[in-house]
XYZ file of N, CA and C in Angstrom:
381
model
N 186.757 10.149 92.134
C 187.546 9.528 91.095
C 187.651 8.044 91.425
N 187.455 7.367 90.290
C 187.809 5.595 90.691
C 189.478 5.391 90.011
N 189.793 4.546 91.363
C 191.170 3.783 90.887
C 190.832 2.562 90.367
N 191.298 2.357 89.469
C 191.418 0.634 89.041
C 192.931 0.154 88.869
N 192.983 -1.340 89.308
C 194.228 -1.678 88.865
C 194.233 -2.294 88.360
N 195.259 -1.876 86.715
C 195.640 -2.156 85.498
C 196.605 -3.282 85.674
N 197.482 -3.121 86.631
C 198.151 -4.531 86.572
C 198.951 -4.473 88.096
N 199.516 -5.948 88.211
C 199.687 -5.770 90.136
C 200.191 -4.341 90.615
N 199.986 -3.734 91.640
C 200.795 -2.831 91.605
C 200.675 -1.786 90.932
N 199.982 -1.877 89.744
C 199.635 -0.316 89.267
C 198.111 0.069 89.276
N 197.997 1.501 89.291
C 196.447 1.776 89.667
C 196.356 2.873 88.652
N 195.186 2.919 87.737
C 195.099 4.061 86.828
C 193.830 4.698 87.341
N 193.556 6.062 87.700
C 194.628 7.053 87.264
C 196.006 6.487 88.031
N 197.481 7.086 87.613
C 198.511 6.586 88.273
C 198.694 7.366 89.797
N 199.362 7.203 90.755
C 199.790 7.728 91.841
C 201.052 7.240 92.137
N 200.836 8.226 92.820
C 202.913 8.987 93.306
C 203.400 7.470 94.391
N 204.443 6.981 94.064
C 205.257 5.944 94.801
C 205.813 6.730 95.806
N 206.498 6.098 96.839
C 206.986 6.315 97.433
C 208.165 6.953 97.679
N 208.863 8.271 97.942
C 210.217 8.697 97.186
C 210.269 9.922 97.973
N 211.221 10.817 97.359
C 211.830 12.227 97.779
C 210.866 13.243 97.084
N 210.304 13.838 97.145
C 209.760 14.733 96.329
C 210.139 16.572 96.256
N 210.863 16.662 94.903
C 211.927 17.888 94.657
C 210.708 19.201 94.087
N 210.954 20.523 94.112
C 210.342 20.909 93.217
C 210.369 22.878 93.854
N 209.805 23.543 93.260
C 209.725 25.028 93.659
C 208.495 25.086 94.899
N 208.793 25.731 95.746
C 207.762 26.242 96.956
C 207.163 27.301 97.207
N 205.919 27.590 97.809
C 205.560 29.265 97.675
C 206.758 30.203 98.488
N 207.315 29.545 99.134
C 208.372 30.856 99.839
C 209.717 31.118 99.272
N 210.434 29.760 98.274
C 211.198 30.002 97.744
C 210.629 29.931 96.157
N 210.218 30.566 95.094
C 209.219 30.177 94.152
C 210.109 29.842 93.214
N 211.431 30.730 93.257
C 212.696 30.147 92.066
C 213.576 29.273 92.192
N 213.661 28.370 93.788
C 214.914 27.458 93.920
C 214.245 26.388 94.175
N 215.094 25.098 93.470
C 214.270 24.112 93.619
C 215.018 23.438 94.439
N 213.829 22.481 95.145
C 214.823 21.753 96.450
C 213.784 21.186 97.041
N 214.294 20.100 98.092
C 213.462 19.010 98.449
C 212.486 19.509 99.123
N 211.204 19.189 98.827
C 209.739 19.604 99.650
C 209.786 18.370 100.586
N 209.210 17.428 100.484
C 208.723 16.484 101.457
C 209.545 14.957 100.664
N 209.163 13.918 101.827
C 208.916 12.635 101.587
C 207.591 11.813 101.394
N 207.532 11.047 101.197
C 206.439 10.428 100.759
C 206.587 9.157 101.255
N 205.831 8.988 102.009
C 205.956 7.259 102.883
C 204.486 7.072 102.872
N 204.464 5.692 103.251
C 202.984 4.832 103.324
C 202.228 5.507 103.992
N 203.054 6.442 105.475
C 201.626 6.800 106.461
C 201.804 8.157 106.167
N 202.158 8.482 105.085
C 201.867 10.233 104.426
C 202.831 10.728 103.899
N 203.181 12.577 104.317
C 203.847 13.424 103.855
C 204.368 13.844 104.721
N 206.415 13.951 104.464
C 206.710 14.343 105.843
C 207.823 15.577 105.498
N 207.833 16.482 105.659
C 208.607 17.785 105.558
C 208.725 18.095 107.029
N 210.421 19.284 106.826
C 211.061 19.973 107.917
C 210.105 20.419 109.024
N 209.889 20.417 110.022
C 208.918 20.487 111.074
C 207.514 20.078 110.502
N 207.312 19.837 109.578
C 205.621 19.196 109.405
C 205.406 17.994 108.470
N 204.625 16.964 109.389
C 204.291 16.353 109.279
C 202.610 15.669 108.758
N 201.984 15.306 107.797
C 200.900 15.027 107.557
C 200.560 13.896 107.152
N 199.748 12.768 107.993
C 199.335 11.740 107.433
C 198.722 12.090 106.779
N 198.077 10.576 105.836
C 197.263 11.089 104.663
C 195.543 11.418 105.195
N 195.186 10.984 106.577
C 193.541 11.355 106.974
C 193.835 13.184 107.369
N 195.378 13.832 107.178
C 195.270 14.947 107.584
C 195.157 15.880 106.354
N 195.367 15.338 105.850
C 195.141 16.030 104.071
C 193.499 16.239 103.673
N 193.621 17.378 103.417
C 191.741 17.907 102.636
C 191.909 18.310 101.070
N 190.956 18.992 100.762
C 190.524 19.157 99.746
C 191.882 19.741 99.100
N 192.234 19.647 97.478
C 193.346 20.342 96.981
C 192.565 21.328 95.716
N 192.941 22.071 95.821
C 192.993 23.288 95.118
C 194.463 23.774 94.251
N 194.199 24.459 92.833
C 195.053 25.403 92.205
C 194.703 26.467 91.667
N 196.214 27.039 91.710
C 195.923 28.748 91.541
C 197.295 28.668 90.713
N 196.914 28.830 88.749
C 197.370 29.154 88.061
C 198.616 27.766 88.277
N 199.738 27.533 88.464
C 200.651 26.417 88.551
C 200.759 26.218 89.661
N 200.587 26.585 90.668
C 200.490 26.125 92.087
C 199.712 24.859 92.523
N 199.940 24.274 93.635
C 198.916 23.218 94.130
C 198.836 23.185 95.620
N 197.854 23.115 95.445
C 197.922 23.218 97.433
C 196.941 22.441 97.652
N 197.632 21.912 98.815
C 196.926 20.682 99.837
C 196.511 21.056 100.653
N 195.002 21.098 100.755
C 194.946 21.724 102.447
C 194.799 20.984 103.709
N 194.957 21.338 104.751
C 195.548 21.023 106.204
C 194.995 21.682 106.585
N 194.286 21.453 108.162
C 193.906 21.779 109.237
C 194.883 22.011 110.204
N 195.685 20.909 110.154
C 196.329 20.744 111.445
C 197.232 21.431 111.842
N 197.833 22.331 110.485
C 198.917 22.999 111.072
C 198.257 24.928 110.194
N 198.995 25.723 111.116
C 198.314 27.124 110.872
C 198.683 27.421 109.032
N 199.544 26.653 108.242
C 199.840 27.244 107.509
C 198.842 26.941 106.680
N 198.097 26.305 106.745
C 196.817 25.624 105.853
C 197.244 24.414 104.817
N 198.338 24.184 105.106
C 198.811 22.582 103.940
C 200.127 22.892 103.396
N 199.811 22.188 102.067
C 200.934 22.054 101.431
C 201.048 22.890 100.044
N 201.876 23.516 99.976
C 201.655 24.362 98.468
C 202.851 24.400 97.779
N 203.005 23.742 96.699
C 204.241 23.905 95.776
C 203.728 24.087 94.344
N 205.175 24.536 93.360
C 204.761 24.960 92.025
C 204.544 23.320 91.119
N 203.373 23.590 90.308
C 203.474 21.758 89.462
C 204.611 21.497 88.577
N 205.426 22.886 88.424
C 206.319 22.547 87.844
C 207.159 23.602 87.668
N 208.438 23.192 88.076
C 209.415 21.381 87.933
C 208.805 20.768 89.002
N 208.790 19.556 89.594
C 208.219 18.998 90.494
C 208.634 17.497 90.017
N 209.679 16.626 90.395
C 209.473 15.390 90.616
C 209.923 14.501 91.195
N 209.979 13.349 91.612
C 210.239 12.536 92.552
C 211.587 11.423 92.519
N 212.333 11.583 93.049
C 213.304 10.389 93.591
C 212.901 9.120 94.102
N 212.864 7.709 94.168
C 212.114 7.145 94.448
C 213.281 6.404 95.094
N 213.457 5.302 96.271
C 214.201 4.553 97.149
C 215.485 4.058 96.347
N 215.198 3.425 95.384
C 216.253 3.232 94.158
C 217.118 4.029 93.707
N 216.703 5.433 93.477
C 217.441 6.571 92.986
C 216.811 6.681 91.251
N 215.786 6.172 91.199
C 215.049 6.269 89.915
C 214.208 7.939 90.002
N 214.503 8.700 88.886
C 213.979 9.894 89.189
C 212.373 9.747 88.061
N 211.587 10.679 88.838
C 210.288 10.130 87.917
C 209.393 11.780 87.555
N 209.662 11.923 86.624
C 208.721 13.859 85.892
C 207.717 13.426 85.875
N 207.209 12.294 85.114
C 205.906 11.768 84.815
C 205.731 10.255 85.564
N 204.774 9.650 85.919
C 203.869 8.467 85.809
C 203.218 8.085 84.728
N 203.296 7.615 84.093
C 202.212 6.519 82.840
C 201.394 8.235 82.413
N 202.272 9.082 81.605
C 201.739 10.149 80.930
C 200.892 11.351 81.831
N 201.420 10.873 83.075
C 200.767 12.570 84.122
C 202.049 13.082 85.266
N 202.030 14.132 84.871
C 203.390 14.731 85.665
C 202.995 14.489 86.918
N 204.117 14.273 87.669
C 204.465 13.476 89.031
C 203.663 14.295 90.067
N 203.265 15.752 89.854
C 202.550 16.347 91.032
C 201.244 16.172 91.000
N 200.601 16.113 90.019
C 199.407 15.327 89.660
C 198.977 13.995 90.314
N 200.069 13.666 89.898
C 199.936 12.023 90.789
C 200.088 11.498 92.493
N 200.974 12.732 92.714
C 200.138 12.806 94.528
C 199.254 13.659 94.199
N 198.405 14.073 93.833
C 197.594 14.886 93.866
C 196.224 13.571 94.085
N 196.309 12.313 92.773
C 195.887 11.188 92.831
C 196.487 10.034 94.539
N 197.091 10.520 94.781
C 197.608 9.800 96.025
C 197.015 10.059 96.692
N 197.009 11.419 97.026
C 195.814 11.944 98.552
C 194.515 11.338 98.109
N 193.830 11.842 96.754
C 192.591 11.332 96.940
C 192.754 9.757 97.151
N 193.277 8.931 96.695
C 193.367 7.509 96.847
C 193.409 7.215 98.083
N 194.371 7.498 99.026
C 194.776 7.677 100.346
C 193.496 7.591 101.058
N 192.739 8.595 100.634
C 191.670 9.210 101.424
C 190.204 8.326 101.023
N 190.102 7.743 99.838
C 189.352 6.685 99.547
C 189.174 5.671 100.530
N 190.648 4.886 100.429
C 191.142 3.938 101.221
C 190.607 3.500 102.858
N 191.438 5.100 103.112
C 190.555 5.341 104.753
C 188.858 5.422 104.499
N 188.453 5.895 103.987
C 186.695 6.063 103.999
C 186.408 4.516 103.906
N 186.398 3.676 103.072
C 186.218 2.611 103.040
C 186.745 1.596 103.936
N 187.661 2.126 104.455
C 187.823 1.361 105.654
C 187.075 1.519 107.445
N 186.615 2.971 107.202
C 185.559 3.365 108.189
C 184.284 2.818 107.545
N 184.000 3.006 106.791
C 182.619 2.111 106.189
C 182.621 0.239 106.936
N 183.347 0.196 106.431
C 183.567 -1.479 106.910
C 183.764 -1.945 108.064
N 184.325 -1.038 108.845
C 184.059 -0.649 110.597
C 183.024 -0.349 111.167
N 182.285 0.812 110.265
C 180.658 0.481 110.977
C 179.744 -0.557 110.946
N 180.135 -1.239 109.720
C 179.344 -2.389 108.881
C 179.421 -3.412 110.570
N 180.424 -3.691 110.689
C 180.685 -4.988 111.856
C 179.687 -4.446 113.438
């Protein structure tokens, strides 16, 4: 997927800012409640932690989304796409980005994330 940016600061497709991220989980599937954070150097939930070079391929199954992970036995990250959305440092709550629901848009984060790093190993071998 290519990012472009539409204007400072924004990149279309859109991706997930930085914030709280609320929503249903595979172990609790009916209560909603805080999954992770979302900071510059990744995704950080109750005992697990994932930068963004630890994040793989994402996959769904019917409303689900899952992130997959190596690093830890559970294989990633898996929550429902919906309800799902984000609190952001402000206390601005966000369902959608520029017309794509907010789980979508980390969904666009990891791959971006993961762009980012590749191209920055590219440019490391280059030297």
């Amino acid at each position: 997927m290519e990012f472009r940016e539409v204007a400072p600061g924004r990149l279309w497709p859109p991706i997930i800012p930085e914030g709280t991220a609320y929503g249903c989980s595979q172990i609790a599937p009916g209560k909603l409640m805080e999954l992770f954070k979302i900071k510059p150097e990744g995704i950080f939930c109750a005992g697990a932690n994932y930068a963004w070079s630890d994040l793989g391929a994402i996959s769904t199954i019917n409303d689900t989304i899952w992130i997959h992970s190596e690093k830890y036995s559970s294989g990633g990250l898996r929550f429902k796409e919906h309800p799902f959305y984000l609190i952001d440092p402000f206390g601005e709550r966000f369902d959608y980005i520029h017309g794509y629901r907010a789980a979508w848009c980390l969904v666009n984060r990891v791959m971006y994330e993961q762009q980012i790093s590749e191209k920055l190993t590219e440019n490391e071998k280059s030297f």
